[in-house]
Amino acid sequence: MAGKTRVTCFGCQTRRTAEWCALDDAELALLDRVKQPREREAGTTLFDQGAPCAGLYCIQTGLVGIRKLDARGNSTLLRLCGAGETVGYRAFLRKSDHLTTAEMLLPGRVCFIDRATVRALLTQNPNLGLRFLDHSVRDADELAQRYFEGVTFPVRTRLLNVLMVLYERFGGLDADGRAVLELPLSRQDLAALIGTSPESMSRNIGRVQDEGFARFEGRTVRIDDIDALMRHLPAS
Amino acid sequence: MAGKTRVTCFGCQTRRTAEWCALDDAELALLDRVKQPREREAGTTLFDQGAPCAGLYCIQTGLVGIRKLDARGNSTLLRLCGAGETVGYRAFLRKSDHLTTAEMLLPGRVCFIDRATVRALLTQNPNLGLRFLDHSVRDADELAQRYFEGVTFPVRTRLLNVLMVLYERFGGLDADGRAVLELPLSRQDLAALIGTSPESMSRNIGRVQDEGFARFEGRTVRIDDIDALMRHLPAS
DNA sequence: CGTCTGGTTGATCTAGATCAACAGGAGTGG
DNA sequence: CCACTCCTGTTGATCTAGATCAACCAGACG
């Protein structure tokens, strides 16, 4: 093996779950030719709030956080995007500037696909549009749910909630068969994700620890009794 | 004139702004044949959270509120939908139950379009899908904005904000050229719309009144100095 | 008339924001 | 090697926005 293996769109495993699975071979070949894959470090940004949309970003590996900020310096993490997801599509479809910033939370490989190519594929293959429609509908549903939780549930509940969501995505069982979760986020990002301050996050982590739901050691979380935790979540 | 005039889809003015403007004459004729127009009173519900999606609802006149509730009785108004808007499309596209309830806030005329017809039109005319895509993207953007506001701004700010939004949709100038807004909502719905309690809403109305931004008399709001109000909004 | 619903007001309590101090790394540079 | 800063996270103290509970009023409507 001579260094990094080049991954073609054909061989890209994450494509199955992404909108791009709607493409036929010829279209995939086009995509593979024009895509610009790049290794990106944590902390770097794919696009910035207010910037014009140059194209789409398809995440091959790593984790991307979608942030929203305002003039007063308030900042929130709207959502996390992982392997297979395509980000930046809303600004593209809107044909206007990005309303959010996309930042690498974990290092990874992301392919950039320029605007013109996406436009071409979209007019050529109606199914691609329907895929984006699916994605957009899921996003809207999730945002509605988050809004609802944000204005109705207290921080502790939202924390338990996000812990379960993160567990489903990043958790697993350790050697002894105990539920463990490696957090892909700093504490302050965790706070931003549920819309609270870092101090409140810290205190609530202590609280759920005292209550015996989970133990936090750095970024690893051990969940002793998942069922008990589930029972304390609001019936969504 | 013999009672109510029947409005065909061809003559329906609100169609211009809706997704249905993507249809050609033959498709419009089909839509016109199968649509089920109905006059609806305030308080009645188009569909209920948890119910299966039977089809779409196209609002000709009146105002619809999209509510979300949970087991504990918490309730929120997610958004208001007016003439020309089609509601219920997310559950339809998701092919699953409604996640929200749609309730008439003002009486009006709403056309029901059954699922099978929409499915047929959607496969037949790709542009219709793109229209829904637009709609979905706008919804997602708006929900992201609302989530952000909900977790970062206090009630008073959100109230001033929603007043401006409502003014743009329902406001105007009175005989003396003063800005007036006729609220299409009860106080408690106004509270639900910004995610707070009726009591807090009442107190904050008093507050913005004391501050001289607006005068509330029943459901009519007189905004004395719009510019001053705008200056106090967060730069979105 | 009563009853009911929607709205306002008062009193109280608490979740959570904010300000401040401080403790552990992790570099970095002498 | 130490001294320095920078950054993240925790903790303490304080303050306030807002939820909650309760009483009350006005209009609608049987």
Coordinates of C-alpha atoms (C1' of nucleotides) in Angstrom, one line a residue:
Chain A
M1 CA 0.0 0.0 0.0
A2 CA 1.5 3.3 -1.0
G3 CA 0.2 5.7 1.7
K4 CA -3.4 6.7 1.6
T5 CA -5.8 4.8 -0.5
R6 CA -7.9 6.9 -2.7
V7 CA -11.6 6.2 -2.1
T8 CA -13.8 6.5 -5.1
C9 CA -17.4 7.4 -4.8
F10 CA -18.2 3.9 -6.0
G11 CA -16.3 2.3 -3.2
C12 CA -17.4 4.8 -0.6
Q13 CA -19.4 2.9 2.0
T14 CA -21.1 5.9 3.4
R15 CA -22.7 6.6 0.1
R16 CA -25.4 4.0 0.8
T17 CA -26.9 6.1 3.5
A18 CA -26.4 9.4 1.7
E19 CA -28.5 11.2 -0.9
W20 CA -26.0 10.2 -3.5
C21 CA -27.2 6.6 -3.7
A22 CA -29.9 7.9 -6.1
L23 CA -27.2 8.4 -8.8
D24 CA -26.5 5.9 -11.6
D25 CA -23.1 4.9 -12.7
A26 CA -22.5 7.6 -15.2
E27 CA -23.5 10.3 -12.7
L28 CA -21.4 8.7 -10.0
A29 CA -18.4 8.8 -12.4
L30 CA -19.0 12.5 -12.8
L31 CA -19.2 13.0 -9.1
D32 CA -16.1 11.0 -8.5
R33 CA -14.2 13.1 -11.1
V34 CA -15.1 16.5 -9.7
K35 CA -15.3 15.8 -6.0
Q36 CA -12.5 17.3 -3.9
P37 CA -11.7 15.1 -1.0
R38 CA -9.7 16.6 1.9
E39 CA -8.4 15.5 5.2
R40 CA -9.6 18.0 7.8
E41 CA -8.4 18.7 11.4
A42 CA -10.7 19.2 14.3
G43 CA -11.6 22.9 14.8
T44 CA -11.4 23.8 11.1
T45 CA -14.5 25.0 9.4
L46 CA -16.2 23.8 6.2
F47 CA -18.2 27.0 5.8
D48 CA -19.0 30.0 7.9
Q49 CA -22.3 31.6 8.7
G50 CA -22.9 34.5 6.3
A51 CA -20.6 33.2 3.6
P52 CA -22.0 32.4 0.2
C53 CA -22.6 28.7 -0.6
A54 CA -19.9 27.3 -2.8
G55 CA -21.2 23.8 -2.9
L56 CA -21.9 20.8 -0.7
Y57 CA -19.7 18.8 1.7
C58 CA -20.1 15.1 2.0
I59 CA -18.7 13.6 5.2
Q60 CA -16.7 10.4 4.7
T61 CA -15.3 10.1 8.2
G62 CA -15.2 12.4 11.3
L63 CA -17.8 14.5 12.9
V64 CA -19.2 17.9 12.0
G65 CA -21.0 20.4 14.2
I66 CA -23.5 22.9 12.9
R67 CA -23.3 26.1 14.8
K68 CA -25.5 29.2 14.9
L69 CA -24.3 32.4 16.4
D70 CA -25.6 36.0 16.7
A71 CA -24.1 39.4 17.0
R72 CA -24.0 39.3 20.8
G73 CA -21.7 36.2 20.8
N74 CA -24.4 33.7 21.7
S75 CA -23.6 30.4 20.1
T76 CA -25.5 27.1 19.8
L77 CA -24.8 23.7 18.4
L78 CA -27.8 23.0 16.2
R79 CA -26.9 19.4 15.3
L80 CA -24.1 16.9 14.8
C81 CA -23.5 15.4 11.4
G82 CA -21.5 12.1 10.9
A83 CA -20.2 9.9 8.2
G84 CA -22.5 9.7 5.1
E85 CA -24.2 13.0 5.7
T86 CA -24.1 15.8 3.3
V87 CA -24.0 19.3 4.8
G88 CA -24.6 22.8 3.4
Y89 CA -27.5 21.7 1.2
R90 CA -30.0 24.1 2.6
A91 CA -28.0 27.2 1.7
F92 CA -27.5 25.6 -1.7
L93 CA -31.2 25.0 -2.3
R94 CA -32.1 28.4 -1.0
K95 CA -29.5 29.9 -3.3
S96 CA -28.4 32.2 -0.5
D97 CA -25.7 32.5 2.1
H98 CA -25.1 30.0 4.9
L99 CA -27.2 30.6 8.0
T100 CA -24.9 28.4 10.1
T101 CA -21.2 27.5 10.5
A102 CA -20.1 23.9 9.9
E103 CA -17.0 23.0 12.0
M104 CA -15.1 19.8 12.3
L105 CA -15.6 18.5 15.9
L106 CA -13.5 15.4 15.2
P107 CA -10.9 15.1 12.4
G108 CA -12.0 13.4 9.3
R109 CA -12.2 13.2 5.5
V110 CA -14.8 15.4 3.8
C111 CA -15.5 15.7 0.0
F112 CA -16.4 19.0 -1.5
I113 CA -18.7 19.1 -4.5
D114 CA -19.0 22.3 -6.3
R115 CA -22.3 24.1 -6.8
A116 CA -22.4 23.7 -10.6
T117 CA -22.0 20.0 -10.5
V118 CA -24.8 19.6 -7.9
R119 CA -27.0 21.8 -10.0
A120 CA -26.4 19.7 -13.0
L121 CA -27.0 16.4 -11.2
L122 CA -30.1 17.8 -9.6
T123 CA -31.8 18.8 -12.9
Q124 CA -30.7 15.6 -14.6
N125 CA -31.8 13.1 -11.9
P126 CA -35.1 14.0 -10.2
N127 CA -34.6 11.2 -7.6
L128 CA -31.7 13.2 -6.1
G129 CA -34.0 16.0 -5.4
L130 CA -36.3 13.6 -3.6
R131 CA -33.4 12.4 -1.5
F132 CA -32.7 15.9 -0.4
L133 CA -36.4 16.4 0.3
D134 CA -36.2 13.4 2.6
H135 CA -33.2 14.9 4.3
S136 CA -34.8 18.2 4.7
V137 CA -38.0 16.8 6.1
R138 CA -36.0 14.8 8.7
D139 CA -34.0 17.9 9.6
A140 CA -37.2 20.0 10.0
D141 CA -38.8 17.3 12.2
E142 CA -35.8 17.1 14.4
L143 CA -35.5 20.8 14.8
A144 CA -39.2 21.0 15.7
Q145 CA -38.6 18.4 18.4
R146 CA -35.5 20.2 19.7
Y147 CA -37.4 23.5 19.8
F148 CA -40.1 21.9 21.7
E149 CA -37.7 20.3 24.2
G150 CA -35.8 23.5 24.5
V151 CA -38.8 25.6 25.6
T152 CA -40.5 22.9 27.7
F153 CA -37.9 20.7 29.5
P154 CA -35.3 21.7 32.1
V155 CA -31.6 21.3 31.5
R156 CA -31.3 18.1 33.4
T157 CA -33.9 16.4 31.2
R158 CA -32.4 17.7 28.1
L159 CA -29.0 16.3 29.3
L160 CA -30.4 12.9 29.9
N161 CA -32.0 13.0 26.5
V162 CA -28.9 14.0 24.6
L163 CA -26.9 11.3 26.5
M164 CA -29.3 8.7 25.2
V165 CA -29.0 10.1 21.6
L166 CA -25.3 10.1 21.8
Y167 CA -25.2 6.6 23.3
E168 CA -27.2 5.3 20.3
R169 CA -24.7 6.9 17.9
F170 CA -21.4 6.6 19.8
G171 CA -22.0 4.2 22.6
G172 CA -21.4 0.5 23.1
L173 CA -20.5 -2.1 25.6
D174 CA -17.2 -2.5 27.3
A175 CA -15.3 -5.8 28.1
D176 CA -17.6 -6.4 31.1
G177 CA -20.7 -5.8 29.1
R178 CA -21.4 -2.4 30.7
A179 CA -22.8 0.5 28.6
V180 CA -20.0 3.0 27.8
L181 CA -20.1 6.2 25.8
E182 CA -17.1 8.1 24.5
L183 CA -18.2 11.7 24.1
P184 CA -17.1 13.2 20.9
L185 CA -17.6 16.7 22.4
S186 CA -16.1 19.0 24.9
R187 CA -18.3 20.0 27.9
Q188 CA -18.9 23.4 26.5
D189 CA -20.0 22.0 23.2
L190 CA -22.3 19.6 25.1
A191 CA -23.7 22.7 26.8
A192 CA -24.1 24.5 23.5
L193 CA -25.9 21.4 22.1
I194 CA -28.7 21.6 24.6
G195 CA -28.7 25.4 24.8
T196 CA -27.3 26.1 28.3
S197 CA -24.2 27.5 29.9
P198 CA -21.0 25.5 30.6
E199 CA -21.5 26.0 34.3
S200 CA -25.0 24.7 34.3
M201 CA -23.8 21.7 32.3
S202 CA -21.1 21.0 34.8
R203 CA -23.6 21.1 37.7
N204 CA -26.1 19.0 36.0
I205 CA -23.5 16.4 35.1
G206 CA -22.7 16.2 38.8
R207 CA -26.4 15.9 39.5
V208 CA -27.1 12.9 37.2
Q209 CA -24.0 11.4 38.7
D210 CA -25.3 11.8 42.2
E211 CA -28.6 10.3 41.1
G212 CA -26.7 7.3 39.9
F213 CA -27.6 7.5 36.2
A214 CA -24.1 7.7 34.9
R215 CA -20.5 8.2 35.8
F216 CA -18.4 10.7 34.0
E217 CA -14.6 10.3 33.7
G218 CA -13.2 12.8 31.3
R219 CA -15.0 12.2 28.0
T220 CA -16.0 8.6 28.8
V221 CA -19.4 8.1 30.3
R222 CA -20.4 4.9 32.0
I223 CA -24.1 4.3 32.1
D224 CA -24.9 1.9 34.9
D225 CA -28.6 1.5 34.4
I226 CA -29.8 2.4 31.0
D227 CA -33.4 1.3 31.7
A228 CA -33.6 3.6 34.7
L229 CA -32.3 6.4 32.6
M230 CA -34.9 5.7 29.8
R231 CA -37.7 5.7 32.3
H232 CA -36.8 9.2 33.4
L233 CA -37.0 10.6 29.9
P234 CA -40.2 12.3 28.8
A235 CA -42.4 10.2 26.6
S236 CA -41.5 11.6 23.1
Chain B
M1 CA -75.2 34.7 -7.1
A2 CA -76.5 31.5 -5.6
G3 CA -74.9 31.2 -2.2
K4 CA -71.2 30.4 -2.1
T5 CA -69.3 30.5 -5.3
R6 CA -67.3 27.4 -6.0
V7 CA -63.6 28.2 -6.4
T8 CA -61.8 26.0 -8.8
C9 CA -58.1 25.4 -8.4
F10 CA -57.6 27.4 -11.6
G11 CA -59.2 30.4 -10.1
C12 CA -57.7 30.0 -6.7
Q13 CA -55.5 33.0 -6.1
T14 CA -53.5 31.5 -3.4
R15 CA -52.3 28.8 -5.7
R16 CA -49.7 31.2 -7.1
T17 CA -47.7 31.1 -3.9
A18 CA -48.3 27.5 -3.1
E19 CA -46.4 24.4 -4.3
W20 CA -49.3 23.7 -6.7
C21 CA -48.2 26.3 -9.2
A22 CA -45.9 23.7 -10.5
L23 CA -48.8 21.8 -12.0
D24 CA -49.9 22.0 -15.7
D25 CA -53.5 22.3 -16.8
A26 CA -54.3 18.6 -16.9
E27 CA -52.8 18.1 -13.5
L28 CA -54.7 21.1 -12.1
A29 CA -57.9 19.6 -13.6
L30 CA -57.3 16.4 -11.7
L31 CA -56.6 18.3 -8.5
D32 CA -59.7 20.3 -9.0
R33 CA -61.8 17.2 -9.4
V34 CA -60.6 15.3 -6.4
K35 CA -60.0 18.1 -3.9
Q36 CA -62.5 18.3 -1.0
P37 CA -63.0 21.9 -0.1
R38 CA -64.6 22.6 3.3
E39 CA -65.5 25.5 5.4
R40 CA -64.0 25.1 8.9
E41 CA -64.7 26.8 12.1
A42 CA -62.1 28.1 14.5
G43 CA -61.0 25.5 17.0
T44 CA -61.6 22.5 14.7
T45 CA -58.6 20.4 13.8
L46 CA -57.4 19.3 10.4
F47 CA -55.3 16.4 11.8
D48 CA -54.2 15.3 15.2
Q49 CA -50.8 14.4 16.5
G50 CA -50.3 10.7 16.3
A51 CA -52.9 10.1 13.6
P52 CA -52.0 8.6 10.3
C53 CA -51.6 11.0 7.4
A54 CA -54.6 10.8 5.1
G55 CA -53.5 13.5 2.7
L56 CA -52.7 17.2 2.5
Y57 CA -54.6 20.3 3.4
C58 CA -54.3 23.4 1.3
I59 CA -55.5 26.6 3.1
Q60 CA -57.6 28.9 1.0
T61 CA -58.6 31.3 3.7
G62 CA -58.2 31.4 7.4
L63 CA -55.3 30.7 9.7
V64 CA -54.0 27.4 10.9
G65 CA -51.8 26.8 14.0
I66 CA -49.4 23.8 14.2
R67 CA -49.2 22.5 17.7
K68 CA -47.0 20.0 19.4
L69 CA -47.8 18.4 22.7
D70 CA -46.4 15.8 25.0
A71 CA -47.7 13.3 27.5
R72 CA -47.4 15.8 30.4
G73 CA -49.7 18.2 28.8
N74 CA -47.1 20.7 27.6
S75 CA -48.2 22.4 24.4
T76 CA -46.4 24.7 22.0
L77 CA -47.4 26.5 18.8
L78 CA -44.7 25.6 16.3
R79 CA -45.9 27.9 13.5
L80 CA -48.8 29.7 11.9
C81 CA -49.9 28.8 8.4
G82 CA -52.0 31.1 6.3
A83 CA -53.7 31.3 2.9
G84 CA -51.9 29.5 0.1
E85 CA -49.9 27.2 2.4
T86 CA -50.2 23.5 2.3
V87 CA -49.9 21.7 5.7
G88 CA -49.4 18.0 6.6
Y89 CA -46.9 17.4 3.9
R90 CA -44.1 16.3 6.2
A91 CA -46.0 13.4 7.6
F92 CA -47.0 12.5 4.0
L93 CA -43.4 12.5 2.7
R94 CA -42.2 10.7 5.8
K95 CA -45.0 8.1 5.2
S96 CA -45.8 8.0 8.9
D97 CA -48.0 9.5 11.5
H98 CA -48.4 13.2 12.1
L99 CA -46.0 14.6 14.7
T100 CA -48.1 17.7 15.3
T101 CA -51.7 18.8 15.4
A102 CA -53.1 21.3 12.9
E103 CA -55.9 23.5 14.3
M104 CA -57.9 26.3 12.8
L105 CA -57.1 29.5 14.7
L106 CA -59.4 31.6 12.5
P107 CA -62.3 30.2 10.5
G108 CA -61.6 29.6 6.9
R109 CA -61.8 27.4 3.8
V110 CA -59.4 24.4 3.5
C111 CA -59.1 21.9 0.7
F112 CA -58.3 18.3 1.4
I113 CA -56.3 16.4 -1.1
D114 CA -56.1 12.6 -0.6
R115 CA -52.8 10.8 -0.3
A116 CA -53.1 8.8 -3.5
T117 CA -53.6 11.8 -5.6
V118 CA -50.7 13.6 -4.2
R119 CA -48.6 10.5 -4.7
A120 CA -49.6 10.3 -8.3
L121 CA -49.0 14.0 -9.0
L122 CA -45.6 13.7 -7.2
T123 CA -44.3 10.9 -9.4
Q124 CA -45.8 12.4 -12.5
N125 CA -44.4 15.9 -12.1
P126 CA -40.9 16.2 -10.6
N127 CA -41.3 20.0 -10.2
L128 CA -43.9 19.4 -7.5
G129 CA -41.3 17.6 -5.4
L130 CA -38.9 20.5 -5.8
R131 CA -41.6 22.9 -4.6
F132 CA -42.1 20.8 -1.5
L133 CA -38.3 20.7 -1.1
D134 CA -38.4 24.5 -1.1
H135 CA -41.1 24.5 1.5
S136 CA -39.3 22.0 3.7
V137 CA -36.0 23.9 3.5
R138 CA -37.8 27.1 4.6
D139 CA -39.5 25.3 7.4
A140 CA -36.2 23.8 8.6
D141 CA -34.5 27.2 8.5
E142 CA -37.3 28.9 10.4
L143 CA -37.4 26.2 13.0
A144 CA -33.6 26.4 13.5
Q145 CA -34.0 30.2 14.0
R146 CA -36.8 29.6 16.5
Y147 CA -34.8 27.1 18.4
F148 CA -31.9 29.5 18.6
E149 CA -34.1 32.3 19.8
G150 CA -35.9 30.0 22.3
V151 CA -32.7 29.0 24.1
T152 CA -30.9 32.3 23.9
F153 CA -33.3 35.2 24.2
P154 CA -35.6 36.1 27.1
V155 CA -39.3 36.2 26.8
R156 CA -39.5 40.0 26.4
T157 CA -37.2 39.9 23.3
R158 CA -39.1 37.0 21.8
L159 CA -42.3 38.9 22.3
L160 CA -41.1 42.0 20.5
N161 CA -39.8 39.7 17.8
V162 CA -43.1 37.9 17.3
L163 CA -44.9 41.2 17.3
M164 CA -42.8 42.4 14.4
V165 CA -43.4 39.1 12.5
L166 CA -47.1 39.3 13.1
Y167 CA -47.1 43.0 12.1
E168 CA -45.6 42.1 8.8
R169 CA -48.3 39.5 8.1
F170 CA -51.4 41.0 9.7
G171 CA -50.5 44.6 10.4
G172 CA -51.2 47.8 8.6
L173 CA -51.9 51.5 9.0
D174 CA -55.1 52.9 10.5
A175 CA -56.9 56.0 9.3
D176 CA -54.4 58.3 11.0
G177 CA -51.4 56.5 9.5
R178 CA -50.5 54.8 12.7
A179 CA -49.2 51.2 12.7
V180 CA -51.9 48.8 14.0
L181 CA -52.0 45.1 14.3
E182 CA -55.0 42.9 14.8
L183 CA -53.8 39.8 16.6
P184 CA -55.2 36.6 15.1
L185 CA -54.4 34.8 18.4
S186 CA -55.5 34.6 22.0
R187 CA -53.0 35.5 24.7
Q188 CA -52.4 32.0 25.6
D189 CA -51.7 31.0 22.0
L190 CA -49.4 34.0 21.8
A191 CA -47.6 32.6 24.9
A192 CA -47.5 29.1 23.4
L193 CA -46.0 30.6 20.2
I194 CA -43.0 31.9 22.0
G195 CA -42.8 29.1 24.5
T196 CA -43.8 30.7 27.7
S197 CA -46.7 30.7 30.2
P198 CA -49.8 32.8 29.8
E199 CA -48.9 34.7 33.1
S200 CA -45.4 35.6 31.8
M201 CA -47.0 36.7 28.5
S202 CA -49.4 38.9 30.3
R203 CA -46.7 40.5 32.4
N204 CA -44.4 41.0 29.5
I205 CA -47.2 42.7 27.5
G206 CA -47.5 45.1 30.4
R207 CA -43.8 45.6 30.3
V208 CA -43.5 46.5 26.6
Q209 CA -46.5 48.7 27.1
D210 CA -44.8 50.6 30.0
E211 CA -41.7 50.9 27.9
G212 CA -43.8 52.6 25.3
F213 CA -43.3 50.2 22.4
A214 CA -46.9 49.3 21.9
R215 CA -50.4 49.6 23.4
F216 CA -52.6 46.6 23.7
E217 CA -56.4 46.9 23.6
G218 CA -57.9 43.5 23.4
R219 CA -56.6 41.9 20.3
T220 CA -55.6 45.2 18.6
V221 CA -52.1 46.4 19.1
R222 CA -51.0 49.9 18.3
I223 CA -47.3 50.3 17.7
D224 CA -46.4 53.8 18.3
D225 CA -42.7 53.8 17.2
I226 CA -41.8 50.8 15.0
D227 CA -38.3 52.0 14.5
A228 CA -37.7 52.1 18.2
L229 CA -39.0 48.6 18.4
M230 CA -36.9 47.4 15.6
R231 CA -33.8 48.8 17.2
H232 CA -34.4 46.8 20.3
L233 CA -34.5 43.5 18.4
P234 CA -31.4 41.3 18.2
A235 CA -29.6 41.5 14.9
S236 CA -30.8 38.4 13.2
Chain C
dC1 C1' -78.7 33.7 37.1
dG2 C1' -74.8 30.1 37.6
dT3 C1' -70.9 28.3 35.1
dC4 C1' -66.9 28.5 32.1
dT5 C1' -63.2 30.4 29.7
dG6 C1' -59.7 33.9 29.0
dG7 C1' -57.1 37.3 31.0
dT8 C1' -54.7 39.9 34.8
dT9 C1' -52.4 40.4 39.1
dG10 C1' -50.1 39.1 43.4
dA11 C1' -47.0 36.1 46.2
dT12 C1' -43.7 32.7 46.2
dC13 C1' -40.1 29.6 44.8
dT14 C1' -36.5 27.8 42.0
dA15 C1' -33.8 26.8 37.9
dG16 C1' -30.4 28.7 35.8
dA17 C1' -27.5 32.7 34.2
dT18 C1' -23.7 35.3 35.7
dC19 C1' -19.5 36.7 37.9
dA20 C1' -15.5 35.2 40.1
dA21 C1' -12.0 32.2 41.8
dC22 C1' -9.3 28.3 41.1
dA23 C1' -7.4 23.8 39.7
dG24 C1' -5.3 20.9 36.4
dG25 C1' -3.0 20.0 32.0
dA26 C1' -0.7 21.4 27.7
dG27 C1' 2.3 23.9 25.4
dT28 C1' 6.1 27.2 24.9
dG29 C1' 10.2 29.4 25.7
dG30 C1' 13.8 30.8 28.7
Chain D
dC1 C1' 14.3 22.1 34.4
dC2 C1' 11.1 25.7 35.8
dA3 C1' 8.1 29.7 34.9
dC4 C1' 4.8 31.3 32.0
dT5 C1' 0.5 31.5 29.7
dC6 C1' -3.6 29.6 27.8
dC7 C1' -7.5 26.7 27.9
dT8 C1' -11.0 23.7 29.9
dG9 C1' -13.6 22.4 33.5
dT10 C1' -15.3 22.7 38.3
dT11 C1' -17.1 25.1 42.2
dG12 C1' -19.0 28.9 45.1
dA13 C1' -21.9 33.0 45.7
dT14 C1' -25.3 35.8 44.0
dC15 C1' -29.2 37.5 41.4
dT16 C1' -33.1 37.4 38.5
dA17 C1' -36.2 35.7 35.0
dG18 C1' -39.8 33.1 34.8
dA19 C1' -42.7 29.1 36.4
dT20 C1' -46.2 28.0 39.6
dC21 C1' -50.1 28.5 42.6
dA22 C1' -53.9 31.2 43.8
dA23 C1' -57.3 34.8 43.7
dC24 C1' -60.0 37.5 41.0
dC25 C1' -62.6 39.9 37.2
dA26 C1' -65.1 40.3 32.9
dG27 C1' -67.6 38.7 29.3
dA28 C1' -70.0 34.8 27.0
dC29 C1' -73.5 31.6 27.1
dG30 C1' -76.2 28.0 28.8

